[in-house]
Amino acid sequence: MHFGSDNTAPVAPEIMAALNDANQGYATSYGDDQIMDKVRDKMHELFEAPDAAVYLVATGTAANALSLATQINLWQAVFCHRLSHAEVDECGAPEFFTNGAKLVVLDGENAKIDPENLRQAVNGIDATDPHVVQRGVLTITQLTERGTAYSLDEIRALTSIARANNMPSHLDGARFANALVHLGCTPAEMTWKSGIDVVSFGGTKNGLMGVEAVILFNPDHGWEFELRRKRAAHLLSKHRYLSAQMAAYLTDGLWLDLANRANEAAARLEDALLDLPDTTLEYPRQGNMIFARWPRAAHKRAQAAGAEYGPYFGQSMDGPDDELLGARMVTSWSTSQRDIDGFIAALKG
Amino acid sequence: MHFGSDNTAPVAPEIMAALNDANQGYATSYGDDQIMDKVRDKMHELFEAPDAAVYLVATGTAANALSLATQINLWQAVFCHRLSHAEVDECGAPEFFTNGAKLVVLDGENAKIDPENLRQAVNGIDATDPHVVQRGVLTITQLTERGTAYSLDEIRALTSIARANNMPSHLDGARFANALVHLGCTPAEMTWKSGIDVVSFGGTKNGLMGVEAVILFNPDHGWEFELRRKRAAHLLSKHRYLSAQMAAYLTDGLWLDLANRANEAAARLEDALLDLPDTTLEYPRQGNMIFARWPRAAHKRAQAAGAEYGPYFGQSMDGPDDELLGARMVTSWSTSQRDIDGFIAALKG
Amino acid sequence: MHFGSDNTAPVAPEIMAALNDANQGYATSYGDDQIMDKVRDKMHELFEAPDAAVYLVATGTAANALSLATQINLWQAVFCHRLSHAEVDECGAPEFFTNGAKLVVLDGENAKIDPENLRQAVNGIDATDPHVVQRGVLTITQLTERGTAYSLDEIRALTSIARANNMPSHLDGARFANALVHLGCTPAEMTWKSGIDVVSFGGTKNGLMGVEAVILFNPDHGWEFELRRKRAAHLLSKHRYLSAQMAAYLTDGLWLDLANRANEAAARLEDALLDLPDTTLEYPRQGNMIFARWPRAAHKRAQAAGAEYGPYFGQSMDGPDDELLGARMVTSWSTSQRDIDGFIAALKG
Amino acid sequence: MHFGSDNTAPVAPEIMAALNDANQGYATSYGDDQIMDKVRDKMHELFEAPDAAVYLVATGTAANALSLATQINLWQAVFCHRLSHAEVDECGAPEFFTNGAKLVVLDGENAKIDPENLRQAVNGIDATDPHVVQRGVLTITQLTERGTAYSLDEIRALTSIARANNMPSHLDGARFANALVHLGCTPAEMTWKSGIDVVSFGGTKNGLMGVEAVILFNPDHGWEFELRRKRAAHLLSKHRYLSAQMAAYLTDGLWLDLANRANEAAARLEDALLDLPDTTLEYPRQGNMIFARWPRAAHKRAQAAGAEYGPYFGQSMDGPDDELLGARMVTSWSTSQRDIDGFIAALKG
C-alpha cells in the first residue's frame, strides 16, 4: 500500500536493462557520450524543436533552479504559485542558483496561477525604478503540486502575459508525462506552442533512477547552462548512465506507457475512494495524484494497516473519529491493483 | 587502449548487481532508505569514527564544494594547491557553494602543498584586519592531480599548521582508495588521525556509477550539510540507488580490490613505459595515474593506433619527431593487460 | 510645499557645523577615529547597553541588509511585513547581503505584522525538514512604511514569538526618532527591553547628511559585522565625517528635537487636512507621515500649485473630480508653517 | 608628520564650501538632483565622452566592485595584479559583488601587470571547456598600490590583449588625478583612448569627503549599474551631497590642483629622503606615494617623534639598528612643508 510518493517506487525494468546494456566498455565522460547524441535527437523529434538545447541532470530541483538561473538576472523576480515546488520544497535552491532573485508568490485555485494575479503582480513593478526588483521569469508546474493540470488555454493565458512583458516562461514538468497523458496533446503543444521557453522534463518520478532533462527551445543560453551546470556540480562524469536512462525512456513510447499506468491506477483508486462514505476529493484528479478527505477513523485504520500516504500537514490522529482529514496519495507506474484493493479495504475496516 | 580517465571506465559488475538488487519494491526517498543506515554503519566502522556524519552525493565537485562550504564563512579563504581540482576544474564551484570565498593558491612540488608556503600564506593574514579575507580552511587532494600521494607525515605537517590557526582541514579523496592502497595505512590514519576534519570519499572513479561520500568527523555541521545539499539540489530523491552502490563498494573490501587492480595496472604500464627509449616520468607514480614524457613520434604512433590518453595541455603534433612531449595516463579497475600491451606496442611502432 | 520625502530635506545646521568642526587636521581612517569613540559611548548610554557593538554606515538599506545578514544563515527566512522597505524598496538588497535568504511576507493592519500571522508562518516551518527554508529572523519597521508605530506591547508580542522559536529580532528604525517621540518611551524600552536584538538606528531622514547606526545588543556578531561591512564596501575611509554627524545628532538631544519638529509639523498638517471637505486619513498618524485621501479635484489644484507629495501608486489625474485618491505626505525637521499653509490653501483652491 | 594615508587628510576647503552651499532648501533624492546633471555634463566634457554613463558612490571599493560586476558573468575571471586593492584590501568585495567570480592574480614589476603574464593566463583558458572559469575582465590600478603609474603604452599593451579576447578593461583610479598629473595626458588618453571601458574615478583620497565616480564609456550597462548599486545599498538618498562634492572637484581644475599639491609634496619629500644616509627607494615615485628603505635606527627616531607612516608588513622594531626596513609614505593636498621638514629632521635624529 505504497501511495506516499512516486519517488519511493522502483526503477522500471526497461530502464534497468538499459543501464546494464550501457555498462559495456568505455565511454567519453561529462556529457560527450554517444548515447547523449541519441537523446538529443529523440528530444528534437519529440518536441518538434530541432534547434533546442538539451541537457540532463540528476534531480528535479537542479533542473528547475538551473533553468530559472539561465533566464533571469539576479535583480529580477520569479513569478510562481504559492504552493510551487520552487517556493516550498527546495530549501531556497532557486534563490541559491539565481544568486538571490526574489520569488514572488501568486495565488490561484487548484494550485494554478490565476492570470489576473500574475497581471497585477507584473504591472505592479515599475520597470524604470531601480528601487524595486524587476520583472524576470514565469514558472508554472505541470502537474501542479495538487495534482491538477493546466489546460493549453490556461498555459497560454499566463505565457502571453509573460511575453507581453518580455519575460520568458518556464515549465516545471516533474510530472510532465502524467500531465501530457491527461491532456492528450503533443509535447510541443504543451510547451513552446503554448509559449513555454524552457522545460524541466521529469523522468525520476516516472520510472527513472534519477534523470531530468532541461530543454531550452532558444539555444542561446545553452553555453551558459553548461557553465552553470558544472559550477553547480551537476555535470556527472559517467554521464552515459544518465543518457542511457533517458534514451530508453523515450524509446517506443515507454515514458507515455509508464505515465498511463500511473494515471490509470490513480483513476481506479479515485473511483474506489469515492465509493467510500464521507470521502470527497479536495482537488480534481488529473494525473497520478489524489487529494481527498475522509474521517479520522478511516485514517487510523489505514495507518494501522501500514498504508503509506500523506496524512499531510502534520495532522494529528488525536480527535473526533468523524472529523474529516485530508490525505495525499500518489500512484506510479508500479502501483498494483493489490495495493489499491488493500488500501480501500483498510479504509473501510 | 583506454587511458584517458578513470571516468570513462564502466561500473564494476558487483555494483551493477547491487543496483539490480536494490530495485525491488518501495523505499523511503531522500536519504531515509534503510540501505543508507548500513552505509553509515560501515563508514563508522571503516573510519573508526562512530560519531561521524556521513552523506552521499552524485559528483565529486559537489562533495568538495559542499564540504568546503560547511567549514568556512564567506569572508574566508580556502587554501589549496595551484593545480587542485577545486581551483582548476570546477568552474568556480567552490566560489559558488561558499558564496564567494577566496581560493588562495599555493605551490609545492609534485602537486603537493609545501608546508612553508601554507605557513607564509596563513601568517600573511592579519586576523584583526577587516580589510582582508580571513583564514578559512585547508584542502588537500589525495591522490593529487599529478598522481602523487601525500605521506601521513606530509598530511600532518599541513593539518598541524591549519589547526594551529583554528582552521579545519579537508581532504579531496576523489582517488582516496588508490592513495590508501599505495600508503598501506588505514582510512582513519589517512584522515582524522592525521588531522583531517572532512573527507570527500570518492567512489565514481573507482568503479561506481556516480557516488561520493562526505564524512564529517565532527558531526556538528551535519544539519547544515543537509540543508546545503538540498539547497544545492544534490539530495537525490531515489537515494537508495546511491546507498546501494556505496554499500556494495564497502562490502568485503571491494573498494580496495578495485583500487588495487587500478594501481597494479598502472605499475605494469609504468614498468613497460620506462623500458621504452627516451621515456621518463614527470612525477613519481603512486597510484593509478602516470605522467610521462616521450618523443612526438611515439605520440603520433599511439594516436594513430587509437590510443586514448591525455596528450594534455594542448600540445601540437606538429614539430620535430624527437621533441619530448608529456602524456597523462589513468588506469582503472577495468584496465586490461591487452590494453597495456597494445598501447606499448603502438608507442614502440 | 515639500512633502515628498524626508530625504529631500536639507541637513540640520548643527550637523553641518559638526562636519565643519571635524574638518581640522588629520584623523585615523576606517572607523578608528576618536569621534567614533564618543559615538559609541553615547550610544551605550542612550540605550543603557554598555556592551553593545555600534557601527555606522551611510545608507538605511545597508544598515538593514547588514543587520539581517549577521543574524541568519543563508538557508533561513526573514519574516517581514508585505509593505516593508526590505521587501519592497531595496531591489533585493536583503537577498544580496544574505546570499539568498527568503523573505517571507506577512500581512497585518496598519502595516504592522499581525502576531497571529507570524505565529502561523513560523509554525508552518518544519525545523527538521531539509527541504524547507528554515526559521531565521524577524524584522519590524518603526515607524512602519505607512507611518504607524508599534506600541511596546505590540513589539513584545512579536519578539516573544521570535524568541520562543530561537529567532533574533531586528528593528528597522529608519524613523526611529519619530516613533520614539510618539511613544514617549526610552530607546532601551523600544528595543532590547522589548526583545529587539539588532537596531538600524536612522539619522538621514531626520537631519543627517547620510548616516545610520547599527546597534548589536549582543556584540558576538560584531566582528562578523565589520567583515561584512567591508566586504559590502560600506566601510568609509574618511569615517570621521560619519562619526561627527552622529556625535552631534546625539548631543543635547538634538535627534529628539529634530524628530519633535517633524512630528509636530505633521500634526499641524493633519489637523488642517482633516478640516478639508471629503478628506480622511488612511492610517492613523503617529509620526511624521500622513496617508490621506481627498478628491481628485484637490489633487489637481495642489499639483498645479507645485506641491510635492506622493499621489502614490501611479494614480491617474484623469477621472471624475470627486473620486477620492490617496496621498502620502512626509514632514521633516525643516518643514515650515508656510509650506503647510500653502499646501492647504492649494488643496482648498 | 602625517604620511600614513591620503585617507587621513581633511576635506579640501572648496569642497566643504560646496557642501555648505548645497545645503539650501529641498532637492530630489536618490540621484535625481540637479547638481548631478552638472556632474554628468562636466564628466562628459572632461572625458570627451558625451554618451558615457556616470554614477557616484561613497567608497572606492564600491566603485571597483560594482564596475567589475557589471562587466562579467559570475563564471568568469577578473585578471588583476597580485598586489591590487581588489585582491588584497577589499575583504572579498569583488567576489561578493560578482557573486563568486574568480580573481586571477598576475605578477609584474613595480606592481604593474606584465603583459606576457596576462597573455599566458588568458590563453591558458579554454573558452570551450565548461570545467574552467572563463575569461572575464581586466582590471588595472592607476596609481598602482606601490605608487607607480602605467604609461599610456603600458595600458594599451594590456587592454589590447583584453580586447583581442573579448574582455573589457577596468581602471581602478582611486588615485586617478595623481597619475594623470604625473603622465601629463588627458583623461580620455589615459582611459578610453587607451582601451579602458570602465573607470573608477577617485575623489576621496584627493580631498573629497567620500565620493567616487564610475564612468561607463559604453552606457549599455548603465541600467544594470543602477540596479546593482541600489541592491548593494550604495544609492545614497541625499545624493545631492555627493553631487556637490564632485561638481566642485571638477570646477576650475580643482581636482588637478589638489593632485599637483600632493605630488609636489611627495617630490620634495623624496628629494629630502634620498639625501639621507642609507636611504633608497623601493619603487620609482610617480605620484604621491613613496616606498623607501632606511635603517631601523631612523625608524625608531621617526616613530619616537610621532611620525605617522607605514612601517608596513608588521616589521618589528626589535633588531639591529642598521638593518634596512621598508616604509610607505603618502602625501596629500594638505601635506605641509613643516610636516616634511619635521619628518626628515626626526629621521636624521
Short mmCIF file of N, CA, C and O in Angstrom, two decimals, chain B residues 147-180:
data_model
loop_
_atom_site.label_atom_id
_atom_site.label_comp_id
_atom_site.label_asym_id
_atom_site.label_seq_id
_atom_site.Cartn_x
_atom_site.Cartn_y
_atom_site.Cartn_z
N GLY B 147 48.89 12.68 -9.55
CA GLY B 147 49.00 11.26 -9.26
C GLY B 147 49.87 10.91 -8.09
O GLY B 147 50.10 9.73 -7.81
N THR B 148 50.35 11.91 -7.38
CA THR B 148 51.20 11.64 -6.22
C THR B 148 50.34 11.54 -4.96
O THR B 148 49.20 12.00 -4.94
N ALA B 149 50.94 10.95 -3.94
CA ALA B 149 50.23 10.79 -2.67
C ALA B 149 50.99 11.51 -1.56
O ALA B 149 52.21 11.40 -1.47
N TYR B 150 50.29 12.26 -0.74
CA TYR B 150 50.89 12.78 0.48
C TYR B 150 51.17 11.62 1.42
O TYR B 150 50.30 10.75 1.63
N SER B 151 52.33 11.60 2.02
CA SER B 151 52.58 10.65 3.11
C SER B 151 51.82 11.13 4.35
O SER B 151 51.38 12.28 4.42
N LEU B 152 51.68 10.23 5.31
CA LEU B 152 50.99 10.64 6.54
C LEU B 152 51.72 11.81 7.19
O LEU B 152 51.09 12.75 7.70
N ASP B 153 53.02 11.78 7.17
CA ASP B 153 53.78 12.90 7.76
C ASP B 153 53.51 14.20 7.01
O ASP B 153 53.41 15.26 7.63
N GLU B 154 53.43 14.08 5.72
CA GLU B 154 53.16 15.29 4.93
C GLU B 154 51.77 15.84 5.22
O GLU B 154 51.56 17.06 5.28
N ILE B 155 50.81 14.95 5.39
CA ILE B 155 49.46 15.43 5.74
C ILE B 155 49.50 16.13 7.09
O ILE B 155 48.99 17.24 7.25
N ARG B 156 50.15 15.49 8.05
CA ARG B 156 50.18 16.06 9.40
C ARG B 156 50.89 17.41 9.43
O ARG B 156 50.52 18.30 10.18
N ALA B 157 51.93 17.54 8.61
CA ALA B 157 52.66 18.81 8.59
C ALA B 157 51.73 19.95 8.17
O ALA B 157 51.81 21.06 8.70
N LEU B 158 50.83 19.66 7.26
CA LEU B 158 49.90 20.69 6.79
C LEU B 158 48.75 20.91 7.77
O LEU B 158 48.41 22.04 8.11
N THR B 159 48.15 19.83 8.22
CA THR B 159 46.99 19.99 9.10
C THR B 159 47.38 20.60 10.44
O THR B 159 46.58 21.27 11.06
N SER B 160 48.62 20.37 10.85
CA SER B 160 49.02 20.97 12.14
C SER B 160 49.14 22.48 12.01
O SER B 160 48.84 23.22 12.96
N ILE B 161 49.55 22.94 10.85
CA ILE B 161 49.57 24.40 10.62
C ILE B 161 48.14 24.93 10.62
O ILE B 161 47.82 25.96 11.23
N ALA B 162 47.26 24.21 9.94
CA ALA B 162 45.86 24.63 9.90
C ALA B 162 45.29 24.70 11.31
O ALA B 162 44.73 25.72 11.73
N ARG B 163 45.47 23.63 12.03
CA ARG B 163 44.90 23.55 13.38
C ARG B 163 45.45 24.64 14.29
O ARG B 163 44.72 25.24 15.09
N ALA B 164 46.73 24.91 14.16
CA ALA B 164 47.33 25.95 14.99
C ALA B 164 46.73 27.31 14.70
O ALA B 164 46.83 28.24 15.50
N ASN B 165 46.10 27.42 13.56
CA ASN B 165 45.44 28.68 13.19
C ASN B 165 43.92 28.55 13.17
O ASN B 165 43.24 29.33 12.51
N ASN B 166 43.44 27.56 13.91
CA ASN B 166 41.99 27.38 14.05
C ASN B 166 41.28 27.14 12.73
O ASN B 166 40.13 27.54 12.56
N MET B 167 42.00 26.51 11.81
CA MET B 167 41.38 26.20 10.54
C MET B 167 41.14 24.69 10.43
O MET B 167 42.03 23.91 10.75
N PRO B 168 39.96 24.28 9.96
CA PRO B 168 39.75 22.86 9.68
C PRO B 168 40.48 22.45 8.40
O PRO B 168 40.90 23.29 7.60
N SER B 169 40.60 21.15 8.23
CA SER B 169 41.29 20.59 7.06
C SER B 169 40.37 19.62 6.32
O SER B 169 39.74 18.76 6.94
N HIS B 170 40.34 19.79 5.01
CA HIS B 170 39.51 18.94 4.15
C HIS B 170 40.41 18.11 3.24
O HIS B 170 41.44 18.60 2.77
N LEU B 171 40.01 16.88 3.01
CA LEU B 171 40.75 16.03 2.08
C LEU B 171 39.84 15.68 0.91
O LEU B 171 38.78 15.09 1.09
N ASP B 172 40.26 16.10 -0.27
CA ASP B 172 39.56 15.73 -1.51
C ASP B 172 40.05 14.36 -1.93
O ASP B 172 41.13 14.23 -2.51
N GLY B 173 39.25 13.36 -1.60
CA GLY B 173 39.67 11.98 -1.86
C GLY B 173 38.97 11.39 -3.07
O GLY B 173 38.45 10.27 -3.00
N ALA B 174 38.97 12.11 -4.16
CA ALA B 174 38.38 11.55 -5.38
C ALA B 174 39.04 10.23 -5.72
O ALA B 174 38.41 9.33 -6.27
N ARG B 175 40.32 10.12 -5.40
CA ARG B 175 41.05 8.85 -5.58
C ARG B 175 41.58 8.38 -4.21
O ARG B 175 42.74 8.00 -4.08
N PHE B 176 40.69 8.44 -3.22
CA PHE B 176 41.02 8.04 -1.85
C PHE B 176 41.56 6.61 -1.81
O PHE B 176 42.61 6.34 -1.21
N ALA B 177 40.85 5.71 -2.46
CA ALA B 177 41.23 4.30 -2.38
C ALA B 177 42.59 4.04 -3.02
O ALA B 177 43.41 3.31 -2.48
N ASN B 178 42.84 4.69 -4.14
CA ASN B 178 44.14 4.50 -4.80
C ASN B 178 45.28 4.98 -3.92
O ASN B 178 46.34 4.37 -3.87
N ALA B 179 45.04 6.05 -3.21
CA ALA B 179 46.09 6.56 -2.33
C ALA B 179 46.28 5.65 -1.13
O ALA B 179 47.40 5.36 -0.70
N LEU B 180 45.16 5.19 -0.58
CA LEU B 180 45.23 4.37 0.62
C LEU B 180 45.99 3.08 0.34
O LEU B 180 46.84 2.64 1.12
#
